[in-house]
Short mmCIF file of C-alpha atoms and ligand atoms in Angstrom, two decimals:
data_model
loop_
_atom_site.label_atom_id
_atom_site.label_comp_id
_atom_site.label_asym_id
_atom_site.label_seq_id
_atom_site.Cartn_x
_atom_site.Cartn_y
_atom_site.Cartn_z
CA UNK A 1 151.19 181.38 105.04
CA UNK A 2 151.51 178.09 107.66
CA UNK A 3 147.14 177.92 108.36
CA UNK A 4 145.82 178.43 111.56
CA UNK A 5 144.45 175.98 113.40
CA UNK A 6 140.77 177.29 115.30
CA UNK A 7 141.32 174.38 118.01
CA UNK A 8 145.30 172.12 119.11
CA UNK A 9 144.51 169.44 121.52
CA UNK A 10 147.21 168.46 123.19
CA UNK A 11 146.87 164.27 123.95
CA UNK A 12 143.62 162.45 121.64
CA UNK A 13 142.82 159.99 125.35
CA UNK A 14 139.03 160.11 125.48
CA UNK A 15 138.96 163.49 126.50
CA UNK A 16 140.91 164.82 123.85
CA UNK A 17 139.46 162.69 120.96
CA UNK A 18 136.72 163.43 122.12
CA UNK A 19 136.54 167.03 122.44
CA UNK A 20 137.81 167.22 119.06
CA UNK A 21 135.61 166.02 117.99
CA UNK A 22 132.83 167.21 118.42
CA UNK A 23 134.31 170.41 117.74
CA UNK A 24 134.97 169.01 114.71
CA UNK A 25 131.17 168.93 114.07
CA UNK A 26 130.85 172.90 115.24
CA UNK A 27 133.29 174.19 112.49
CA UNK A 28 136.12 174.54 113.79
CA UNK A 29 139.54 173.54 112.46
CA UNK A 30 141.03 171.47 114.59
CA UNK A 31 144.90 169.03 114.71
CA UNK A 32 145.15 166.92 117.58
CA UNK A 33 148.99 166.55 119.09
CA UNK A 34 150.01 162.91 119.75
CA UNK A 35 153.83 162.68 121.82
CA UNK A 36 152.14 158.36 121.57
CA UNK A 37 152.55 155.81 118.33
CA UNK A 38 148.30 155.72 119.16
CA UNK A 39 146.00 157.50 120.05
CA UNK A 40 143.93 156.71 122.80
CA UNK A 41 145.71 157.48 125.28
CA UNK A 42 145.68 156.31 128.32
CA UNK A 43 142.48 154.24 128.53
CA UNK A 44 142.78 152.37 124.96
CA UNK A 45 146.37 152.24 125.59
CA UNK A 46 147.56 150.64 128.85
CA UNK A 47 144.35 150.83 131.34
CA UNK A 48 140.44 150.82 130.29
CA UNK A 49 140.59 148.36 127.81
CA UNK A 50 143.09 146.58 127.62
CA UNK A 51 141.82 146.12 131.19
CA UNK A 52 139.21 145.12 129.98
CA UNK A 53 140.33 142.78 127.79
CA UNK A 54 142.09 140.76 130.09
CA UNK A 55 139.66 140.40 132.91
CA UNK A 56 136.31 139.74 130.80
CA UNK A 57 138.85 136.24 128.97
CA UNK A 58 139.84 135.81 132.83
CA UNK A 59 137.22 135.97 133.49
CA UNK A 60 135.97 133.21 131.01
CA UNK A 61 139.00 130.50 132.59
CA UNK A 62 137.93 130.92 135.54
CA UNK A 63 134.41 130.14 135.05
CA UNK A 64 135.32 127.59 132.22
CA UNK A 65 137.60 125.91 135.43
CA UNK A 66 135.10 126.40 139.40
CA UNK A 67 131.19 127.15 137.61
CA UNK A 68 131.21 125.36 133.82
CA UNK A 69 129.89 121.97 135.75
CA UNK A 70 127.23 123.39 138.24
CA UNK A 71 125.50 124.37 134.63
CA UNK A 72 126.50 121.00 133.34
CA UNK A 73 129.07 121.67 131.33
CA UNK A 74 131.70 119.41 131.45
CA UNK A 75 135.19 121.48 130.56
CA UNK A 76 138.16 118.98 130.51
CA UNK A 77 141.62 119.96 130.67
CA UNK A 78 141.02 123.37 130.92
CA UNK A 79 144.31 125.22 130.25
CA UNK A 80 145.54 128.40 130.30
CA UNK A 81 147.42 130.65 127.40
CA UNK A 82 148.41 133.35 128.47
CA UNK A 83 150.16 134.40 125.28
CA UNK A 84 147.01 133.78 122.87
CA UNK A 85 144.80 136.20 126.17
CA UNK A 86 147.38 139.19 125.77
CA UNK A 87 147.91 138.76 122.38
CA UNK A 88 143.65 138.83 121.53
CA UNK A 89 144.04 141.53 124.55
CA UNK A 90 146.77 143.35 122.19
CA UNK A 91 144.45 143.06 118.83
CA UNK A 92 140.98 144.27 121.28
CA UNK A 93 143.93 148.14 121.13
CA UNK A 94 144.37 147.84 117.90
CA UNK A 95 141.49 148.11 116.95
CA UNK A 96 139.83 150.89 119.17
CA UNK A 97 143.23 152.78 118.79
CA UNK A 98 142.53 152.00 114.74
CA UNK A 99 139.56 153.94 115.26
CA UNK A 100 140.80 156.67 116.14
CA UNK A 101 142.82 157.35 112.73
CA UNK A 102 139.59 157.22 111.23
CA UNK A 103 137.13 158.62 113.92
CA UNK A 104 140.28 162.43 113.12
CA UNK A 105 139.74 160.97 108.98
CA UNK A 106 136.50 161.66 108.79
CA UNK A 107 135.89 164.48 111.05
CA UNK A 108 138.93 166.08 108.83
CA UNK A 109 140.85 166.12 111.80
CA UNK A 110 144.77 166.67 111.34
CA UNK A 111 146.83 164.58 113.27
CA UNK A 112 150.40 166.03 113.81
CA UNK A 113 152.68 163.16 116.51
CA UNK A 114 155.33 165.06 118.57
CA UNK A 115 155.55 165.90 122.01
CA UNK A 116 153.12 168.74 122.70
CA UNK A 117 154.47 172.96 124.42
CA UNK A 118 152.14 175.94 124.82
CA UNK A 119 154.75 178.66 123.23
CA UNK A 120 152.21 181.38 123.79
CA UNK A 121 148.81 181.04 124.17
CA UNK A 122 148.51 180.63 120.36
CA UNK A 123 151.65 178.66 119.97
CA UNK A 124 151.88 174.80 119.88
CA UNK A 125 156.02 173.50 119.32
CA UNK A 126 155.26 170.00 118.39
CA UNK A 127 158.43 168.34 119.20
CA UNK A 128 158.88 165.22 117.55
CA UNK A 129 159.51 162.17 117.80
CA UNK A 130 163.17 162.58 116.11
CA UNK A 131 163.81 165.41 117.67
CA UNK A 132 162.64 167.79 114.88
CA UNK A 133 160.35 170.68 116.42
CA UNK A 134 157.57 172.72 115.04
CA UNK A 135 155.24 175.60 115.53
CA UNK A 136 151.20 175.12 114.64
CA UNK A 137 149.04 178.39 115.16
CA UNK A 138 146.00 178.43 116.53
CA UNK A 139 143.46 180.18 117.53
CA UNK A 140 142.18 177.70 121.69
CA UNK A 141 144.28 175.70 123.37
CA UNK A 142 142.31 171.74 124.79
CA UNK A 143 144.94 170.80 127.53
CA UNK A 144 144.42 167.10 127.75
CA UNK A 145 146.97 165.24 128.69
CA UNK A 146 145.90 162.79 131.60
CA UNK A 147 147.60 160.69 134.25
CA UNK A 148 150.05 159.41 134.95
CA UNK A 149 151.45 156.75 138.04
CA UNK A 150 152.10 157.34 141.33
CA UNK A 151 155.37 156.21 142.51
CA UNK A 152 155.89 155.11 145.51
CA UNK A 153 159.17 157.13 146.41
CA UNK A 154 160.35 154.47 148.77
CA UNK A 155 159.77 151.59 146.53
CA UNK A 156 160.14 153.22 142.72
CA UNK A 157 158.71 151.53 139.26
CA UNK A 158 161.23 148.99 138.27
CA UNK A 159 159.07 146.89 135.80
CA UNK A 160 159.76 143.57 135.69
CA UNK A 161 159.55 143.09 139.62
CA UNK A 162 157.80 146.43 141.55
CA UNK A 163 155.41 147.92 137.71
CA UNK A 164 152.79 149.73 137.63
CA UNK A 165 148.93 149.16 135.77
CA UNK A 166 150.30 149.25 132.15
CA UNK A 167 153.60 146.41 133.11
CA UNK A 168 150.36 144.32 135.53
CA UNK A 169 148.83 144.32 131.12
CA UNK A 170 151.69 142.33 129.96
CA UNK A 171 153.04 139.68 132.38
CA UNK A 172 154.50 136.76 130.50
CA UNK A 173 154.15 134.08 134.05
CA UNK A 174 151.98 133.98 136.08
CA UNK A 175 153.68 135.29 138.72
CA UNK A 176 152.85 132.02 141.55
CA UNK A 177 153.04 135.56 144.31
CA UNK A 178 151.73 138.94 143.87
CA UNK A 179 150.90 141.52 146.08
CA UNK A 180 148.14 144.41 145.32
CA UNK A 181 149.62 148.15 147.28
CA UNK A 182 145.69 149.84 147.01
CA UNK A 183 142.64 148.53 146.31
CA UNK A 184 141.75 151.32 144.94
CA UNK A 185 139.56 150.18 140.83
CA UNK A 186 142.98 149.75 139.58
CA UNK A 187 144.75 147.34 142.60
CA UNK A 188 141.32 145.39 142.42
CA UNK A 189 140.89 144.90 138.97
CA UNK A 190 144.46 144.07 138.27
CA UNK A 191 144.20 141.75 141.57
CA UNK A 192 141.18 140.08 140.06
CA UNK A 193 143.04 139.69 137.50
CA UNK A 194 145.59 137.98 137.91
CA UNK A 195 144.28 135.79 140.50
CA UNK A 196 141.64 134.17 138.34
CA UNK A 197 145.26 133.68 136.26
CA UNK A 198 145.78 131.41 138.87
CA UNK A 199 148.32 133.73 141.14
CA UNK A 200 148.59 133.74 145.68
CA UNK A 201 147.02 137.78 145.70
CA UNK A 202 146.61 140.11 148.56
CA UNK A 203 146.17 143.48 149.11
CA UNK A 204 148.41 145.36 151.12
CA UNK A 205 145.63 149.02 151.62
CA UNK A 206 145.95 151.68 153.61
CA UNK A 207 142.48 152.29 154.29
CA UNK A 208 139.54 150.82 156.73
CA UNK A 209 138.03 149.15 153.49
CA UNK A 210 138.40 148.96 150.23
CA UNK A 211 137.56 150.79 147.56
CA UNK A 212 138.18 154.05 148.32
CA UNK A 213 135.73 156.00 148.54
CA UNK A 214 132.87 153.87 147.62
CA UNK A 215 129.91 152.73 149.67
CA UNK A 216 130.80 151.87 152.66
CA UNK A 217 128.16 149.04 152.24
CA UNK A 218 128.67 147.78 149.28
CA UNK A 219 133.00 147.75 149.95
CA UNK A 220 132.05 144.76 152.73
CA UNK A 221 130.41 143.11 150.74
CA UNK A 222 132.51 142.55 148.05
CA UNK A 223 135.05 142.59 150.53
CA UNK A 224 133.89 139.53 151.05
CA UNK A 225 133.21 138.66 148.24
CA UNK A 226 136.30 138.50 146.88
CA UNK A 227 137.85 137.51 150.35
CA UNK A 228 135.44 133.72 148.84
CA UNK A 229 136.90 134.21 145.73
CA UNK A 230 139.69 134.02 147.35
CA UNK A 231 142.14 137.22 147.79
CA UNK A 232 143.71 137.68 150.12
CA UNK A 233 143.99 141.59 152.27
CA UNK A 234 146.30 143.76 154.56
CA UNK A 235 143.51 146.27 155.35
CA UNK A 236 145.05 149.81 157.36
CA UNK A 237 148.08 148.53 156.71
CA UNK A 238 150.37 150.69 154.77
CA UNK A 239 153.75 149.66 152.91
CA UNK A 240 157.11 151.28 154.47
CA UNK A 241 159.32 149.63 151.72
CA UNK A 242 160.64 146.56 149.43
CA UNK A 243 162.74 144.93 148.56
CA UNK A 244 164.46 143.02 145.85
CA UNK A 245 166.00 139.92 147.14
CA UNK A 246 167.25 136.62 143.68
CA UNK A 247 164.05 138.53 141.73
CA UNK A 248 161.66 138.49 144.31
CA UNK A 249 160.62 141.36 146.66
CA UNK A 250 160.20 141.47 150.13
CA UNK A 251 158.16 144.04 150.98
CA UNK A 252 157.83 145.27 154.37
CA UNK A 253 154.04 147.07 156.44
CA UNK A 254 153.51 148.62 159.58
CA UNK A 255 149.67 147.76 160.56
CA UNK A 256 148.37 151.21 161.58
CA UNK A 257 146.12 150.83 164.78
CA UNK A 258 149.94 149.04 166.82
CA UNK A 259 152.81 149.58 164.92
CA UNK A 260 153.25 146.66 164.07
CA UNK A 261 156.12 145.71 161.00
CA UNK A 262 155.06 143.01 158.44
CA UNK A 263 156.56 141.87 155.39
CA UNK A 264 155.20 139.49 152.52
CA UNK A 265 157.40 138.11 150.16
CA UNK A 266 156.09 138.88 145.95
CA UNK A 267 157.43 137.24 143.28
CA UNK A 268 155.54 140.86 141.51
CA UNK A 269 154.06 143.80 143.13
CA UNK A 270 151.21 146.18 142.35
CA UNK A 271 151.53 149.45 143.40
CA UNK A 272 148.24 150.68 142.80
CA UNK A 273 147.98 153.40 144.25
CA UNK A 274 146.85 156.51 142.52
CA UNK A 275 147.64 158.91 140.19
CA UNK A 276 148.72 161.94 139.66
CA UNK A 277 147.74 164.83 136.56
CA UNK A 278 150.56 164.70 133.62
CA UNK A 279 151.37 168.55 133.80
CA UNK A 280 154.96 168.25 133.41
CA UNK A 281 156.36 170.14 129.70
CA UNK A 282 153.62 171.68 128.71
CA UNK A 283 155.07 174.55 129.08
CA UNK A 284 152.62 176.09 132.02
CA UNK A 285 154.67 177.82 134.02
CA UNK A 286 156.43 179.69 131.70
CA UNK A 287 152.21 181.27 130.63
CA UNK A 288 151.15 181.91 134.72
CA UNK A 289 149.18 178.22 134.72
CA UNK A 290 148.08 177.70 137.85
CA UNK A 291 149.02 174.21 139.22
CA UNK A 292 148.78 173.76 142.57
CA UNK A 293 151.13 170.78 144.55
CA UNK A 294 149.93 167.18 142.49
CA UNK A 295 149.99 169.24 139.26
CA UNK A 296 146.57 169.88 139.02
CA UNK A 297 145.56 172.86 136.76
CA UNK A 298 143.34 175.17 137.47
CA UNK A 299 140.35 176.09 135.95
CA UNK A 300 137.42 177.82 136.41
CA UNK A 301 133.58 177.12 134.71
CA UNK A 302 134.36 177.11 131.53
CA UNK A 303 137.66 175.29 131.62
CA UNK A 304 139.75 177.69 130.95
CA UNK A 305 142.96 177.57 132.47
CA UNK A 306 143.53 180.01 135.59
CA UNK A 307 146.55 182.19 135.92
CA UNK A 308 148.70 183.53 138.52
CA UNK A 309 147.71 187.28 137.89
CA UNK A 310 144.19 185.61 139.26
CA UNK A 311 143.14 185.72 135.67
CA UNK A 312 142.27 183.51 132.86
CA UNK A 313 143.38 182.43 129.69
CA UNK A 314 140.52 182.35 127.49
CA UNK A 315 141.76 180.29 124.62
CA UNK A 316 143.03 178.21 127.68
CA UNK A 317 141.76 174.93 128.17
CA UNK A 318 141.68 172.32 129.99
CA UNK A 319 139.39 168.69 131.02
CA UNK A 320 139.72 165.48 132.96
CA UNK A 321 142.61 163.94 134.67
CA UNK A 322 145.00 167.80 134.42
CA UNK A 323 141.86 169.17 136.06
CA UNK A 324 139.48 168.43 139.46
CA UNK A 325 137.48 165.44 139.90
CA UNK A 326 137.87 162.03 139.35
CA UNK A 327 140.42 160.72 137.19
CA UNK A 328 137.59 159.21 135.31
CA UNK A 329 137.43 158.63 131.09
CA UNK A 330 134.08 159.35 130.90
CA UNK A 331 133.41 162.35 133.50
CA UNK A 332 137.49 163.93 130.92
CA UNK A 333 134.65 163.44 127.27
CA UNK A 334 131.78 165.07 128.61
CA UNK A 335 134.59 167.71 129.86
CA UNK A 336 136.16 167.54 126.60
CA UNK A 337 132.55 168.54 124.76
CA UNK A 338 131.77 170.91 127.04
CA UNK A 339 134.80 172.29 126.03
CA UNK A 340 134.30 172.55 122.60
CA UNK A 341 131.14 173.76 122.65
CA UNK A 342 132.05 176.27 125.14
CA UNK A 343 134.75 177.59 122.55
CA UNK A 344 132.26 177.87 119.70
CA UNK A 345 129.49 179.78 121.34
CA UNK A 346 127.65 177.89 122.83
CA UNK A 347 126.01 176.09 126.28
CA UNK A 348 128.79 173.58 127.57
CA UNK A 349 127.84 171.76 130.18
CA UNK A 350 128.95 168.30 132.77
CA UNK A 351 126.82 167.82 135.38
CA UNK A 352 129.10 166.29 138.13
CA UNK A 353 126.01 164.85 140.37
CA UNK A 354 125.82 162.31 137.98
CA UNK A 355 129.06 160.67 136.82
CA UNK A 356 128.91 157.02 136.99
CA UNK A 357 131.84 155.05 139.00
CA UNK A 358 132.36 151.53 138.59
CA UNK A 359 134.99 148.51 139.10
CA UNK A 360 135.26 145.82 136.76
CA UNK A 361 135.37 143.29 139.35
CA UNK A 362 133.40 140.30 139.25
CA UNK A 363 130.82 141.46 140.57
CA UNK A 364 131.24 144.48 139.19
CA UNK A 365 130.37 147.54 142.07
CA UNK A 366 129.02 150.78 140.00
CA UNK A 367 128.05 153.42 141.91
CA UNK A 368 126.18 157.22 141.77
CA UNK A 369 125.33 160.39 143.82
CA UNK A 370 126.09 160.02 146.75
CA UNK A 371 127.05 157.04 149.63
CA UNK A 372 125.62 157.09 152.63
CA UNK A 373 128.48 158.53 154.30
CA UNK A 374 128.16 161.17 152.02
CA UNK A 375 124.17 162.38 153.20
CA UNK A 376 124.62 161.89 157.05
CA UNK A 377 127.73 163.68 156.89
CA UNK A 378 125.67 166.74 154.72
CA UNK A 379 122.90 166.09 157.22
CA UNK A 380 120.13 165.34 155.11
CA UNK A 381 117.66 162.89 155.64
CA UNK A 382 116.77 159.99 153.56
CA UNK A 383 115.19 156.57 152.97
CA UNK A 384 117.38 153.95 151.43
CA UNK A 385 116.06 150.24 149.59
CA UNK A 386 118.46 147.87 149.88
CA UNK A 387 117.85 143.95 147.69
CA UNK A 388 119.84 140.97 147.17
CA UNK A 389 120.23 139.54 143.63
CA UNK A 390 120.11 135.86 145.44
CA UNK A 391 116.51 137.00 145.32
CA UNK A 392 116.60 137.80 141.54
CA UNK A 393 115.28 134.89 139.76
CA UNK A 394 117.25 136.14 136.46
CA UNK A 395 120.46 136.41 139.02
CA UNK A 396 119.34 132.80 141.02
CA UNK A 397 118.83 131.73 136.89
CA UNK A 398 122.05 133.14 135.44
CA UNK A 399 124.46 131.61 139.06
CA UNK A 400 125.18 135.02 139.81
CA UNK A 401 123.44 135.43 143.39
CA UNK A 402 126.41 137.60 144.48
CA UNK A 403 125.40 141.40 145.77
CA UNK A 404 123.03 143.56 145.80
CA UNK A 405 121.36 147.59 145.07
CA UNK A 406 120.75 149.89 147.70
CA UNK A 407 118.56 152.99 146.52
CA UNK A 408 118.65 156.42 148.15
CA UNK A 409 116.37 159.04 148.69
CA UNK A 410 114.98 161.68 149.77
CA UNK A 411 113.48 161.69 152.45
CA UNK A 412 111.22 164.74 152.26
CA UNK A 413 110.75 164.66 148.28
CA UNK A 414 111.96 160.99 147.08
CA UNK A 415 114.24 162.41 144.49
CA UNK A 416 117.19 159.91 144.11
CA UNK A 417 120.47 160.60 145.84
CA UNK A 418 122.60 157.88 145.30
CA UNK A 419 122.17 154.29 143.60
CA UNK A 420 124.97 151.39 143.79
CA UNK A 421 125.62 148.19 142.99
CA UNK A 422 126.96 145.42 143.41
CA UNK A 423 126.30 142.57 141.55
CA UNK A 424 126.91 140.96 137.87
CA UNK A 425 126.64 143.38 134.65
CA UNK A 426 126.40 146.05 137.51
CA UNK A 427 128.94 148.87 134.90
CA UNK A 428 125.10 148.86 132.62
CA UNK A 429 122.86 147.78 135.00
CA UNK A 430 123.81 151.69 136.46
CA UNK A 431 122.65 153.61 134.40
CA UNK A 432 119.21 153.28 134.51
CA UNK A 433 120.28 155.49 137.50
CA UNK A 434 122.16 158.18 135.90
CA UNK A 435 119.10 158.92 133.73
CA UNK A 436 117.09 159.19 136.22
CA UNK A 437 119.16 160.86 138.33
CA UNK A 438 120.01 163.56 135.37
CA UNK A 439 115.89 164.23 134.60
CA UNK A 440 116.48 165.00 138.78
CA UNK A 441 113.14 161.57 139.55
CA UNK A 442 112.23 159.98 141.55
CA UNK A 443 112.71 157.24 143.38
CA UNK A 444 108.53 156.46 143.01
CA UNK A 445 109.71 156.71 138.86
CA UNK A 446 112.73 153.92 138.89
CA UNK A 447 110.14 151.96 140.98
CA UNK A 448 106.91 152.64 138.64
CA UNK A 449 109.10 152.28 135.13
CA UNK A 450 108.70 148.07 132.84
CA UNK A 451 111.78 145.93 133.67
CA UNK A 452 111.03 143.36 131.72
CA UNK A 453 110.86 140.17 133.22
CA UNK A 454 113.32 138.39 134.02
CA UNK A 455 116.59 140.69 134.14
CA UNK A 456 118.72 142.23 136.51
CA UNK A 457 117.80 144.99 136.11
CA UNK A 458 114.03 144.20 138.33
CA UNK A 459 117.47 143.91 141.89
CA UNK A 460 116.96 147.52 140.72
CA UNK A 461 113.21 148.67 140.50
CA UNK A 462 112.90 146.53 144.75
CA UNK A 463 115.68 148.29 145.80
CA UNK A 464 113.88 151.66 144.54
CA UNK A 465 109.72 149.86 145.54
CA UNK A 466 112.29 149.17 149.38
CA UNK A 467 112.74 153.19 149.74
CA UNK A 468 108.84 152.72 150.20
CA UNK A 469 108.86 149.62 152.39
CA UNK A 470 106.92 147.57 149.14
CA UNK A 471 109.62 145.53 148.65
CA UNK A 472 108.86 141.67 147.60
CA UNK A 473 111.34 139.93 149.11
CA UNK A 474 111.14 135.92 147.89
P1 NAI B 501 143.06 154.79 143.51
O1 NAI B 501 142.96 155.96 144.43
O2 NAI B 501 141.60 154.59 143.61
O3 NAI B 501 142.97 154.22 145.25
C1 NAI B 501 144.56 153.92 145.89
C2 NAI B 501 144.71 153.38 146.93
O4 NAI B 501 144.86 153.01 147.64
C3 NAI B 501 143.67 153.93 148.18
O5 NAI B 501 142.63 153.49 148.20
C4 NAI B 501 144.83 154.01 149.36
O6 NAI B 501 144.14 153.81 150.87
C5 NAI B 501 146.50 152.74 148.67
N1 NAI B 501 147.89 153.82 149.50
C6 NAI B 501 147.92 154.86 148.86
N2 NAI B 501 149.19 154.48 149.22
C7 NAI B 501 149.43 153.10 150.14
C8 NAI B 501 150.18 152.65 150.95
N3 NAI B 501 151.11 152.88 152.16
N4 NAI B 501 150.02 151.32 151.41
C9 NAI B 501 149.14 151.31 151.06
N5 NAI B 501 147.89 151.29 150.18
C10 NAI B 501 148.33 152.37 149.33
O7 NAI B 501 143.57 154.06 142.75
P2 NAI B 501 144.05 153.89 141.36
O8 NAI B 501 143.18 152.23 141.89
O9 NAI B 501 145.43 153.52 141.31
O10 NAI B 501 143.67 154.12 140.38
C11 NAI B 501 144.04 155.34 139.93
C12 NAI B 501 142.80 156.26 139.11
O11 NAI B 501 143.11 155.33 137.80
C13 NAI B 501 141.69 156.55 140.24
O12 NAI B 501 141.28 157.84 140.53
C14 NAI B 501 141.22 155.22 139.76
O13 NAI B 501 140.08 156.38 140.14
C15 NAI B 501 141.06 154.88 138.18
N6 NAI B 501 140.43 153.92 137.38
C16 NAI B 501 139.54 154.00 137.12
C17 NAI B 501 139.00 152.69 137.35
C18 NAI B 501 137.20 152.48 136.78
O14 NAI B 501 137.00 153.61 137.17
N7 NAI B 501 137.41 151.95 136.68
C19 NAI B 501 140.36 151.39 136.25
C20 NAI B 501 140.83 151.84 136.77
C21 NAI B 501 141.82 153.42 137.18
#
């Protein structure tokens, strides 16, 4: 008789593979179904990891060309070998995806290659790449199929001139002119990569600020830094179409305040206007599982999917980009862990107040908790402290003085409510704030904790001291 799994996870991205490992650690007999040839989903194959490999490589190139001389390092004839840069990125991806295969073996997780679909709440139909079908039985299901890039209906992806983030990781030549539609995380990160490698990059953004819902003051700071680096911006404008003439795109846009129509040429147009859940073809409709108009799967506090009959399927869980909340790998991971713990009879839980957000430009932009705008909107009385990296000794020594830290704390209790950093290594620095907020700590806790001297992290301590008016400004 075919065996019955305790858990079948559909999708092996950060949410799925981390959830599967947690389930296996808790003694559940676990299988993972993945449609792609390698594990790791968008993040490892065509997202977080390859983009960071290119961000690091392109930053080295930019530093060698523009910054080393100031350190007295004369690098003559600095040149770009794009093929090597792309190969290195591919190798980084391969090492990471192989790492997941290793982790599956180590944790005795059974992998299945194919597209998974719910035939019933306890049966998963798997369609292999060659079309062959199989059905496996399971006590629990975790839907972790992630998301796909939004397409603009008037500017369909063609994979060459109008591209998504996936193709932006594999361009074999540096575009002369690149237009990026959308100044969110993807637009700013991949726009930075190609700008550093020599492209003339213009970002068209619908909103009046860059970096989405990040703190407005710090977004403006990053905006000015990126402009200084050479990135051009057209804010408050919506793209309305693109015409391709001899492989050059003419992108049409309209300024929102006066309706003025304009256009701009580009060899490559990167459309980065958000992502939508990948919830099609999973067989959700037949089981009455509720999705909203965007395809977002609805779940209860335990990640159990809601059904049209106003109840839940207790053994079908959904996590990550498929369900509401920010589309972030680390949010999916924590939900995968929590769902696995809940189905194993433990008390899984995710603290959504401390999900960090990072945009990996240079300097980086990292944040946790509330922005000033959110606190004002919710009538929460707060105090703020700020500190610029230009006054931080280590930042001066490293010639990394662009950016600042903002610490927001409750006006009465001093509880840390939000921390926002534009600066060197902000992606790593933010986790001090995450940990303090996890323990419901205060700005005073941050200010009184040791910070080794000289480090970038002292800028956080100074900003925390600033909440009480005690910053030691130089
Ligand atoms: P996003 O939602 O962060 O930003 C899209 C931007 O496009 C918005 O600012 C929006 O106003 C603008 N936009 C939409 N339609 C437009 C139009 N017609 N013309 C001009 N502007 C327009 O989406 P993004 O950057 O594509 O990222 C997708 C998802 O992936 C997000 O949830 C993001 O958080 C996640 N992600 C996270 C990363 C990170 O944490 N570092 C890196 C990459 C992606």
